[in-house]
Amino acid sequence: MASSGSKLVLGIETSCDESAVALLRVARPYAESEILFEQISSQIKLHQLYGGVVPELAAREHLAALPVLYSELVEKTGVNLRDIDCIAVTRGPGLKGCLMIGTDFARGLSLPNSTALIGVNHIEGHLLVPLLDNPALNFPYLALVVSGGHTELVRVSGVGEYAVLARTTDDAAGEAFDKSAHLLGFQYPGGAELAALADSLPEQALPEGLAISLPQVMRNKVDFSFSGLKTAVSLMVKREQGRLSEPGVRYHLAKAIQEAIVQALASKVRQALHAESYAALVVTGGVSANNSLRKALANLCEKEFANTRLYYPRREHCTDNATMIAFAGGLRSITNEHYDLEPLARWPVESLKAT
Ligand code: KG4
Ligand code: ZN
């Protein structure tokens, strides 16, 4: 049985192309929570064949992967289904067919013991998991969520207390990385590979005649937008297409693209920190693994916002995982707030209620 004040939570994530399960003892203070098991099965290799996520294939993969992941969890932890206080599963936002596999699996596991079920907002998972990984972090904080599907700046005042200050009007930052990576010839998703090329050492000299010009992204608008950059990158890469195999050309293009995306993100963070002061800035979601973004934000805080401390989730919790779903679900179940499990392709994080 769970010790008092803590809950044993099973987390399930299937919103896109990662199937994941986790078993957590979720406690207050949050940092006393314990990860008993976490495992991710990535489908990237499958979707690489098609250059992007194929929703039907993704759903089928989740269906095959979840029982295997769950058996491994039971085998490694020895947990008995009876002892699980709550099953937290991603309800949205995400691909509906994929979400449905996760929610149906959760429902099935809940049947024998009428285990409590909670549908978790995927973005809320990204927003809250830094609390698990950083004992010093407390509400309120400014959070930059940068993933393959989302780019949002959120004031996080408590569990369920989210004010979205800016979001993207078109592509997400991760998509901007991935679409550019595709143009440079990287396999899907490609964002991390583009970043690795841009950061590669030793630095390479600028090849003669290489013209690199990318626009500053939406400097004066409140929201993010990456569509102008996408067009500019596409024109630039087309212009240099014949030279992509020359030494240094792809490197310099990748560097310029990464810098444009990072500058766009950092300048919005700067605006938000000027408008309101925060003791903590949290960066979360897949793109938060990007080293150049980390450097730019560290530099910004050091130079202009010395009272703002920068936090990230652990590297393995930057990208999609079930630990963040178990954690967010656990924080909500402790206060007895439950949602139904009907999958939601769209589910704005600001529509959630405070606990
Ligand atoms: O949070 P996440 O795993 O999935 C979504 O919820 O979308 O984020 C995946 C995104 C992809 O676009 C991937 O290319 C990007 O995060 N990504 C990176 C890096 N690592 C992952 N982008 C830039 N630099 C990285 N190091
Ligand atoms: Zn995500």
CSV table of N, CA and C in Angstrom, one decimal, residues 195-329:
chain,number,residue,atom,x,y,z
A,195,ALA,N,21.5,20.1,-35.0
A,195,ALA,CA,22.1,20.8,-33.9
A,195,ALA,C,23.6,20.2,-33.7
A,196,ALA,N,23.7,18.9,-33.8
A,196,ALA,CA,25.1,18.3,-33.6
A,196,ALA,C,26.0,18.8,-34.7
A,197,LEU,N,25.5,18.9,-35.9
A,197,LEU,CA,26.4,19.4,-37.0
A,197,LEU,C,26.8,20.8,-36.7
A,198,ALA,N,25.8,21.7,-36.3
A,198,ALA,CA,26.1,23.1,-36.1
A,198,ALA,C,27.1,23.3,-34.9
A,199,ASP,N,27.0,22.3,-34.0
A,199,ASP,CA,27.9,22.5,-32.8
A,199,ASP,C,29.2,21.7,-33.0
A,200,SER,N,29.4,21.1,-34.2
A,200,SER,CA,30.6,20.2,-34.3
A,200,SER,C,31.9,21.0,-34.3
A,201,LEU,N,32.9,20.3,-33.7
A,201,LEU,CA,34.2,20.9,-33.7
A,201,LEU,C,35.2,20.0,-34.4
A,202,PRO,N,36.2,20.5,-35.0
A,202,PRO,CA,36.6,21.9,-35.0
A,202,PRO,C,35.6,22.7,-35.9
A,203,GLU,N,35.5,24.0,-35.6
A,203,GLU,CA,34.7,24.9,-36.5
A,203,GLU,C,35.3,24.9,-37.9
A,204,GLN,N,34.4,25.1,-38.9
A,204,GLN,CA,34.9,25.1,-40.2
A,204,GLN,C,34.9,26.5,-40.9
A,205,ALA,N,35.8,26.8,-41.7
A,205,ALA,CA,35.9,28.1,-42.4
A,205,ALA,C,34.7,28.3,-43.3
A,206,LEU,N,34.3,29.5,-43.4
A,206,LEU,CA,33.2,29.8,-44.3
A,206,LEU,C,33.6,29.6,-45.8
A,207,PRO,N,33.0,28.7,-46.5
A,207,PRO,CA,33.4,28.5,-47.9
A,207,PRO,C,33.2,29.8,-48.7
A,208,GLU,N,34.1,29.9,-49.7
A,208,GLU,CA,34.0,31.2,-50.5
A,208,GLU,C,32.7,31.3,-51.2
A,209,GLY,N,32.1,32.5,-51.2
A,209,GLY,CA,30.9,32.8,-51.9
A,209,GLY,C,29.6,32.2,-51.3
A,210,LEU,N,29.7,31.6,-50.1
A,210,LEU,CA,28.5,31.1,-49.5
A,210,LEU,C,27.7,32.3,-48.9
A,211,ALA,N,26.5,32.4,-49.4
A,211,ALA,CA,25.7,33.6,-48.9
A,211,ALA,C,24.6,33.1,-47.9
A,212,ILE,N,24.8,33.5,-46.7
A,212,ILE,CA,23.9,33.1,-45.6
A,212,ILE,C,23.1,34.3,-45.1
A,213,SER,N,21.8,34.3,-45.3
A,213,SER,CA,21.0,35.4,-44.8
A,213,SER,C,19.7,34.9,-44.4
A,214,LEU,N,19.4,34.9,-43.1
A,214,LEU,CA,18.1,34.5,-42.6
A,214,LEU,C,17.5,35.7,-41.8
A,215,PRO,N,16.2,35.8,-41.9
A,215,PRO,CA,15.6,36.9,-41.2
A,215,PRO,C,15.5,36.7,-39.7
A,216,GLN,N,15.5,37.8,-39.0
A,216,GLN,CA,15.2,37.8,-37.5
A,216,GLN,C,13.7,37.5,-37.4
A,217,VAL,N,13.4,36.5,-36.6
A,217,VAL,CA,12.0,36.0,-36.5
A,217,VAL,C,11.1,36.9,-35.6
A,218,MET,N,10.1,37.5,-36.2
A,218,MET,CA,9.0,38.2,-35.5
A,218,MET,C,9.4,38.9,-34.2
A,219,ARG,N,10.3,39.8,-34.4
A,219,ARG,CA,10.9,40.4,-33.2
A,219,ARG,C,9.9,41.2,-32.3
A,220,ASN,N,9.0,41.9,-33.1
A,220,ASN,CA,8.1,42.8,-32.3
A,220,ASN,C,6.7,42.3,-32.0
A,221,LYS,N,6.5,41.0,-32.4
A,221,LYS,CA,5.2,40.5,-32.1
A,221,LYS,C,5.2,39.7,-30.8
A,222,VAL,N,4.1,39.5,-30.2
A,222,VAL,CA,4.0,38.8,-28.9
A,222,VAL,C,4.2,37.3,-29.1
A,223,ASP,N,3.5,36.7,-30.2
A,223,ASP,CA,3.6,35.3,-30.4
A,223,ASP,C,4.8,34.9,-31.2
A,224,PHE,N,5.1,33.6,-31.2
A,224,PHE,CA,6.1,33.0,-32.0
A,224,PHE,C,5.6,32.7,-33.4
A,225,SER,N,6.5,32.8,-34.4
A,225,SER,CA,6.1,32.3,-35.7
A,225,SER,C,7.3,31.8,-36.4
A,226,PHE,N,7.3,30.7,-37.0
A,226,PHE,CA,8.5,30.1,-37.7
A,226,PHE,C,8.2,29.9,-39.2
A,227,SER,N,7.1,30.4,-39.7
A,227,SER,CA,6.8,30.1,-41.2
A,227,SER,C,7.7,30.9,-42.1
A,228,GLY,N,8.0,32.2,-41.7
A,228,GLY,CA,8.9,33.1,-42.5
A,228,GLY,C,10.3,32.5,-42.6
A,229,LEU,N,10.7,32.0,-41.4
A,229,LEU,CA,12.0,31.4,-41.4
A,229,LEU,C,12.1,30.1,-42.2
A,230,LYS,N,11.0,29.4,-42.2
A,230,LYS,CA,10.9,28.1,-43.0
A,230,LYS,C,11.1,28.4,-44.5
A,231,THR,N,10.4,29.5,-44.9
A,231,THR,CA,10.5,29.9,-46.3
A,231,THR,C,12.0,30.3,-46.7
A,232,ALA,N,12.5,31.1,-45.8
A,232,ALA,CA,13.9,31.7,-46.0
A,232,ALA,C,14.9,30.5,-46.0
A,233,VAL,N,14.7,29.5,-45.1
A,233,VAL,CA,15.7,28.4,-45.1
A,233,VAL,C,15.5,27.6,-46.4
A,234,SER,N,14.3,27.4,-46.8
A,234,SER,CA,14.0,26.6,-48.0
A,234,SER,C,14.7,27.3,-49.2
A,235,LEU,N,14.5,28.6,-49.3
A,235,LEU,CA,15.2,29.3,-50.5
A,235,LEU,C,16.7,29.3,-50.4
A,236,MET,N,17.2,29.4,-49.1
A,236,MET,CA,18.7,29.4,-49.0
A,236,MET,C,19.2,28.1,-49.3
A,237,VAL,N,18.6,27.0,-48.9
A,237,VAL,CA,19.1,25.6,-49.1
A,237,VAL,C,19.0,25.3,-50.6
A,238,LYS,N,17.9,25.8,-51.2
A,238,LYS,CA,17.7,25.5,-52.7
A,238,LYS,C,18.9,26.2,-53.5
A,239,ARG,N,19.2,27.4,-53.1
A,239,ARG,CA,20.2,28.2,-53.7
A,239,ARG,C,21.5,27.5,-53.6
A,240,GLU,N,21.8,26.9,-52.5
A,240,GLU,CA,23.1,26.3,-52.3
A,240,GLU,C,23.1,24.8,-52.5
A,241,GLN,N,22.0,24.3,-53.1
A,241,GLN,CA,21.8,22.8,-53.3
A,241,GLN,C,23.0,22.1,-53.9
A,242,GLY,N,23.5,22.7,-54.9
A,242,GLY,CA,24.6,22.1,-55.7
A,242,GLY,C,25.9,22.1,-54.9
A,243,ARG,N,25.9,22.8,-53.7
A,243,ARG,CA,27.2,22.9,-53.0
A,243,ARG,C,27.1,22.1,-51.7
A,244,LEU,N,26.0,21.4,-51.4
A,244,LEU,CA,25.8,20.8,-50.1
A,244,LEU,C,26.9,19.8,-49.7
A,245,SER,N,27.5,19.2,-50.7
A,245,SER,CA,28.5,18.2,-50.4
A,245,SER,C,29.9,18.8,-50.2
A,246,GLU,N,30.0,20.1,-50.4
A,246,GLU,CA,31.3,20.8,-50.2
A,246,GLU,C,31.6,20.9,-48.7
A,247,PRO,N,32.9,20.8,-48.3
A,247,PRO,CA,33.2,20.9,-46.9
A,247,PRO,C,32.7,22.2,-46.3
A,248,GLY,N,32.1,22.2,-45.2
A,248,GLY,CA,31.7,23.4,-44.5
A,248,GLY,C,30.4,24.0,-44.9
A,249,VAL,N,29.8,23.6,-46.1
A,249,VAL,CA,28.6,24.3,-46.5
A,249,VAL,C,27.4,23.9,-45.6
A,250,ARG,N,27.2,22.6,-45.4
A,250,ARG,CA,26.1,22.2,-44.6
A,250,ARG,C,26.3,22.6,-43.1
A,251,TYR,N,27.5,22.6,-42.7
A,251,TYR,CA,27.9,23.0,-41.4
A,251,TYR,C,27.4,24.5,-41.1
A,252,HIS,N,27.8,25.4,-42.1
A,252,HIS,CA,27.4,26.8,-41.9
A,252,HIS,C,25.9,27.0,-42.1
A,253,LEU,N,25.3,26.3,-42.9
A,253,LEU,CA,23.8,26.4,-43.1
A,253,LEU,C,23.1,26.0,-41.8
A,254,ALA,N,23.6,24.8,-41.2
A,254,ALA,CA,23.0,24.3,-40.0
A,254,ALA,C,23.2,25.3,-38.8
A,255,LYS,N,24.4,25.9,-38.8
A,255,LYS,CA,24.7,26.9,-37.7
A,255,LYS,C,23.8,28.1,-37.8
A,256,ALA,N,23.6,28.6,-39.0
A,256,ALA,CA,22.7,29.8,-39.2
A,256,ALA,C,21.3,29.5,-38.9
A,257,ILE,N,20.8,28.3,-39.3
A,257,ILE,CA,19.4,27.9,-39.0
A,257,ILE,C,19.2,27.8,-37.4
A,258,GLN,N,20.2,27.1,-36.8
A,258,GLN,CA,20.0,26.9,-35.3
A,258,GLN,C,20.0,28.3,-34.7
A,259,GLU,N,20.9,29.2,-35.1
A,259,GLU,CA,21.0,30.5,-34.5
A,259,GLU,C,19.7,31.2,-34.6
A,260,ALA,N,19.1,31.2,-35.8
A,260,ALA,CA,17.9,31.9,-36.0
A,260,ALA,C,16.8,31.4,-35.1
A,261,ILE,N,16.7,30.1,-35.0
A,261,ILE,CA,15.6,29.5,-34.1
A,261,ILE,C,15.9,29.9,-32.7
A,262,VAL,N,17.1,29.7,-32.2
A,262,VAL,CA,17.5,30.0,-30.8
A,262,VAL,C,17.3,31.5,-30.5
A,263,GLN,N,17.6,32.4,-31.5
A,263,GLN,CA,17.4,33.8,-31.2
A,263,GLN,C,16.0,34.1,-31.1
A,264,ALA,N,15.1,33.5,-31.9
A,264,ALA,CA,13.7,33.8,-31.9
A,264,ALA,C,13.1,33.4,-30.5
A,265,LEU,N,13.6,32.2,-30.0
A,265,LEU,CA,13.1,31.8,-28.7
A,265,LEU,C,13.6,32.7,-27.6
A,266,ALA,N,14.9,33.0,-27.6
A,266,ALA,CA,15.5,33.8,-26.6
A,266,ALA,C,15.0,35.2,-26.5
A,267,SER,N,14.6,35.7,-27.7
A,267,SER,CA,14.1,37.1,-27.6
A,267,SER,C,12.7,37.2,-27.0
A,268,LYS,N,11.9,36.2,-27.2
A,268,LYS,CA,10.6,36.2,-26.6
A,268,LYS,C,10.7,35.9,-25.0
A,269,VAL,N,11.6,35.1,-24.7
A,269,VAL,CA,11.9,34.9,-23.2
A,269,VAL,C,12.3,36.2,-22.6
A,270,ARG,N,13.2,36.9,-23.3
A,270,ARG,CA,13.7,38.2,-22.8
A,270,ARG,C,12.5,39.2,-22.6
A,271,GLN,N,11.6,39.3,-23.6
A,271,GLN,CA,10.5,40.2,-23.5
A,271,GLN,C,9.6,39.8,-22.3
A,272,ALA,N,9.4,38.5,-22.1
A,272,ALA,CA,8.5,38.1,-21.0
A,272,ALA,C,9.2,38.4,-19.6
A,273,LEU,N,10.5,38.2,-19.5
A,273,LEU,CA,11.2,38.5,-18.3
A,273,LEU,C,11.3,40.0,-18.0
A,274,HIS,N,11.3,40.8,-19.1
A,274,HIS,CA,11.2,42.2,-18.9
A,274,HIS,C,9.9,42.7,-18.4
A,275,ALA,N,8.8,42.0,-18.9
A,275,ALA,CA,7.5,42.4,-18.6
A,275,ALA,C,7.1,42.0,-17.1
A,276,GLU,N,7.7,40.9,-16.6
A,276,GLU,CA,7.4,40.5,-15.3
A,276,GLU,C,8.6,39.7,-14.7
A,277,SER,N,9.0,39.9,-13.5
A,277,SER,CA,10.2,39.2,-13.0
A,277,SER,C,9.8,37.9,-12.4
A,278,TYR,N,10.7,36.9,-12.6
A,278,TYR,CA,10.5,35.5,-12.1
A,278,TYR,C,11.8,35.1,-11.4
A,279,ALA,N,11.6,34.3,-10.3
A,279,ALA,CA,12.8,33.8,-9.7
A,279,ALA,C,13.3,32.6,-10.5
A,280,ALA,N,12.4,32.0,-11.3
A,280,ALA,CA,12.8,30.8,-12.0
A,280,ALA,C,12.3,30.8,-13.5
A,281,LEU,N,13.2,30.4,-14.4
A,281,LEU,CA,12.8,30.1,-15.8
A,281,LEU,C,13.0,28.7,-16.0
A,282,VAL,N,12.0,28.0,-16.5
A,282,VAL,CA,12.1,26.6,-16.8
A,282,VAL,C,12.0,26.3,-18.3
A,283,VAL,N,12.9,25.5,-18.9
A,283,VAL,CA,12.8,25.2,-20.3
A,283,VAL,C,12.6,23.7,-20.4
A,284,THR,N,11.5,23.3,-21.2
A,284,THR,CA,11.1,21.9,-21.2
A,284,THR,C,10.6,21.5,-22.6
A,285,GLY,N,10.5,20.2,-22.8
A,285,GLY,CA,10.1,19.8,-24.2
A,285,GLY,C,11.4,19.4,-25.0
A,286,GLY,N,11.2,18.6,-26.0
A,286,GLY,CA,12.4,18.1,-26.8
A,286,GLY,C,13.5,19.1,-27.1
A,287,VAL,N,13.1,20.3,-27.6
A,287,VAL,CA,14.1,21.2,-28.0
A,287,VAL,C,14.9,21.8,-26.8
A,288,SER,N,14.4,21.6,-25.6
A,288,SER,CA,15.2,22.1,-24.4
A,288,SER,C,16.5,21.3,-24.3
A,289,ALA,N,16.6,20.2,-25.0
A,289,ALA,CA,17.9,19.5,-25.0
A,289,ALA,C,19.0,20.2,-25.8
A,290,ASN,N,18.6,21.2,-26.6
A,290,ASN,CA,19.5,21.9,-27.5
A,290,ASN,C,20.5,22.7,-26.7
A,291,ASN,N,21.8,22.4,-27.0
A,291,ASN,CA,22.9,23.1,-26.2
A,291,ASN,C,23.0,24.6,-26.6
A,292,SER,N,22.8,24.9,-27.8
A,292,SER,CA,22.9,26.3,-28.2
A,292,SER,C,21.8,27.2,-27.5
A,293,LEU,N,20.6,26.6,-27.4
A,293,LEU,CA,19.5,27.3,-26.7
A,293,LEU,C,19.9,27.4,-25.2
A,294,ARG,N,20.4,26.4,-24.7
A,294,ARG,CA,20.8,26.4,-23.2
A,294,ARG,C,21.9,27.5,-23.0
A,295,LYS,N,22.8,27.6,-23.9
A,295,LYS,CA,23.9,28.7,-23.8
A,295,LYS,C,23.3,30.1,-23.9
A,296,ALA,N,22.4,30.3,-24.9
A,296,ALA,CA,21.8,31.6,-25.1
A,296,ALA,C,21.0,32.0,-23.9
A,297,LEU,N,20.2,31.1,-23.3
A,297,LEU,CA,19.4,31.5,-22.1
A,297,LEU,C,20.3,31.7,-20.9
A,298,ALA,N,21.3,30.9,-20.7
A,298,ALA,CA,22.2,31.1,-19.6
A,298,ALA,C,22.9,32.5,-19.7
A,299,ASN,N,23.2,32.8,-20.9
A,299,ASN,CA,23.9,34.1,-21.2
A,299,ASN,C,22.9,35.2,-20.8
A,300,LEU,N,21.7,35.1,-21.3
A,300,LEU,CA,20.6,36.1,-21.1
A,300,LEU,C,20.4,36.3,-19.6
A,301,CYS,N,20.2,35.2,-18.8
A,301,CYS,CA,20.0,35.3,-17.4
A,301,CYS,C,21.2,36.0,-16.7
A,302,GLU,N,22.4,35.5,-17.1
A,302,GLU,CA,23.6,36.1,-16.4
A,302,GLU,C,23.7,37.6,-16.7
A,303,LYS,N,23.4,38.0,-17.9
A,303,LYS,CA,23.7,39.4,-18.3
A,303,LYS,C,22.6,40.3,-17.9
A,304,GLU,N,21.3,39.8,-18.0
A,304,GLU,CA,20.2,40.8,-17.8
A,304,GLU,C,19.3,40.4,-16.6
A,305,PHE,N,19.2,39.1,-16.2
A,305,PHE,CA,18.2,38.8,-15.2
A,305,PHE,C,18.9,37.9,-14.2
A,306,ALA,N,19.8,38.6,-13.4
A,306,ALA,CA,20.6,37.8,-12.5
A,306,ALA,C,19.8,37.2,-11.4
A,307,ASN,N,18.6,37.7,-11.1
A,307,ASN,CA,17.7,37.0,-10.1
A,307,ASN,C,16.9,35.9,-10.6
A,308,THR,N,17.0,35.6,-11.9
A,308,THR,CA,16.2,34.5,-12.4
A,308,THR,C,17.1,33.3,-12.6
A,309,ARG,N,16.7,32.1,-11.9
A,309,ARG,CA,17.5,30.9,-12.1
A,309,ARG,C,16.9,30.0,-13.1
A,310,LEU,N,17.8,29.4,-13.9
A,310,LEU,CA,17.4,28.6,-15.0
A,310,LEU,C,17.3,27.1,-14.7
A,311,TYR,N,16.2,26.4,-15.0
A,311,TYR,CA,16.0,25.0,-14.7
A,311,TYR,C,15.6,24.2,-16.0
A,312,TYR,N,16.1,23.0,-16.0
A,312,TYR,CA,15.7,22.0,-17.1
A,312,TYR,C,15.2,20.7,-16.4
A,313,PRO,N,14.4,20.0,-17.1
A,313,PRO,CA,14.2,18.6,-16.7
A,313,PRO,C,15.5,17.8,-16.9
A,314,ARG,N,15.7,16.6,-16.3
A,314,ARG,CA,16.8,15.8,-16.7
A,314,ARG,C,16.7,15.5,-18.2
A,315,ARG,N,17.9,15.2,-18.8
A,315,ARG,CA,17.9,15.1,-20.3
A,315,ARG,C,16.8,14.1,-20.8
A,316,GLU,N,16.7,13.0,-20.1
A,316,GLU,CA,15.7,11.9,-20.6
A,316,GLU,C,14.3,12.4,-20.3
A,317,HIS,N,14.1,13.5,-19.6
A,317,HIS,CA,12.7,13.9,-19.4
A,317,HIS,C,12.4,15.2,-20.2
A,318,CYS,N,13.4,15.6,-21.1
A,318,CYS,CA,13.1,16.7,-22.0
A,318,CYS,C,12.2,16.2,-23.1
A,319,THR,N,12.5,15.1,-23.7
A,319,THR,CA,11.7,14.5,-24.7
A,319,THR,C,10.5,13.7,-24.1
A,320,ASP,N,9.6,13.2,-25.0
A,320,ASP,CA,8.4,12.6,-24.4
A,320,ASP,C,8.7,11.4,-23.6
A,321,ASN,N,8.0,11.3,-22.5
A,321,ASN,CA,8.2,10.2,-21.5
A,321,ASN,C,7.0,10.0,-20.7
A,322,ALA,N,6.9,8.8,-20.0
A,322,ALA,CA,5.7,8.6,-19.1
A,322,ALA,C,5.9,9.0,-17.7
A,323,THR,N,7.2,9.3,-17.3
A,323,THR,CA,7.4,9.8,-16.0
A,323,THR,C,6.7,11.1,-15.7
A,324,MET,N,6.8,12.0,-16.8
A,324,MET,CA,6.1,13.3,-16.6
A,324,MET,C,4.6,13.1,-16.5
A,325,ILE,N,4.1,12.1,-17.2
A,325,ILE,CA,2.6,11.9,-17.2
A,325,ILE,C,2.2,11.3,-15.8
A,326,ALA,N,3.0,10.4,-15.3
A,326,ALA,CA,2.7,9.8,-13.9
A,326,ALA,C,2.8,10.9,-12.9
A,327,PHE,N,3.8,11.8,-13.0
A,327,PHE,CA,4.0,12.8,-12.0
A,327,PHE,C,2.9,13.8,-12.1
A,328,ALA,N,2.5,14.3,-13.2
A,328,ALA,CA,1.4,15.3,-13.3
A,328,ALA,C,0.1,14.7,-12.9
A,329,GLY,N,-0.1,13.4,-13.3
A,329,GLY,CA,-1.3,12.7,-12.8
A,329,GLY,C,-1.3,12.5,-11.3
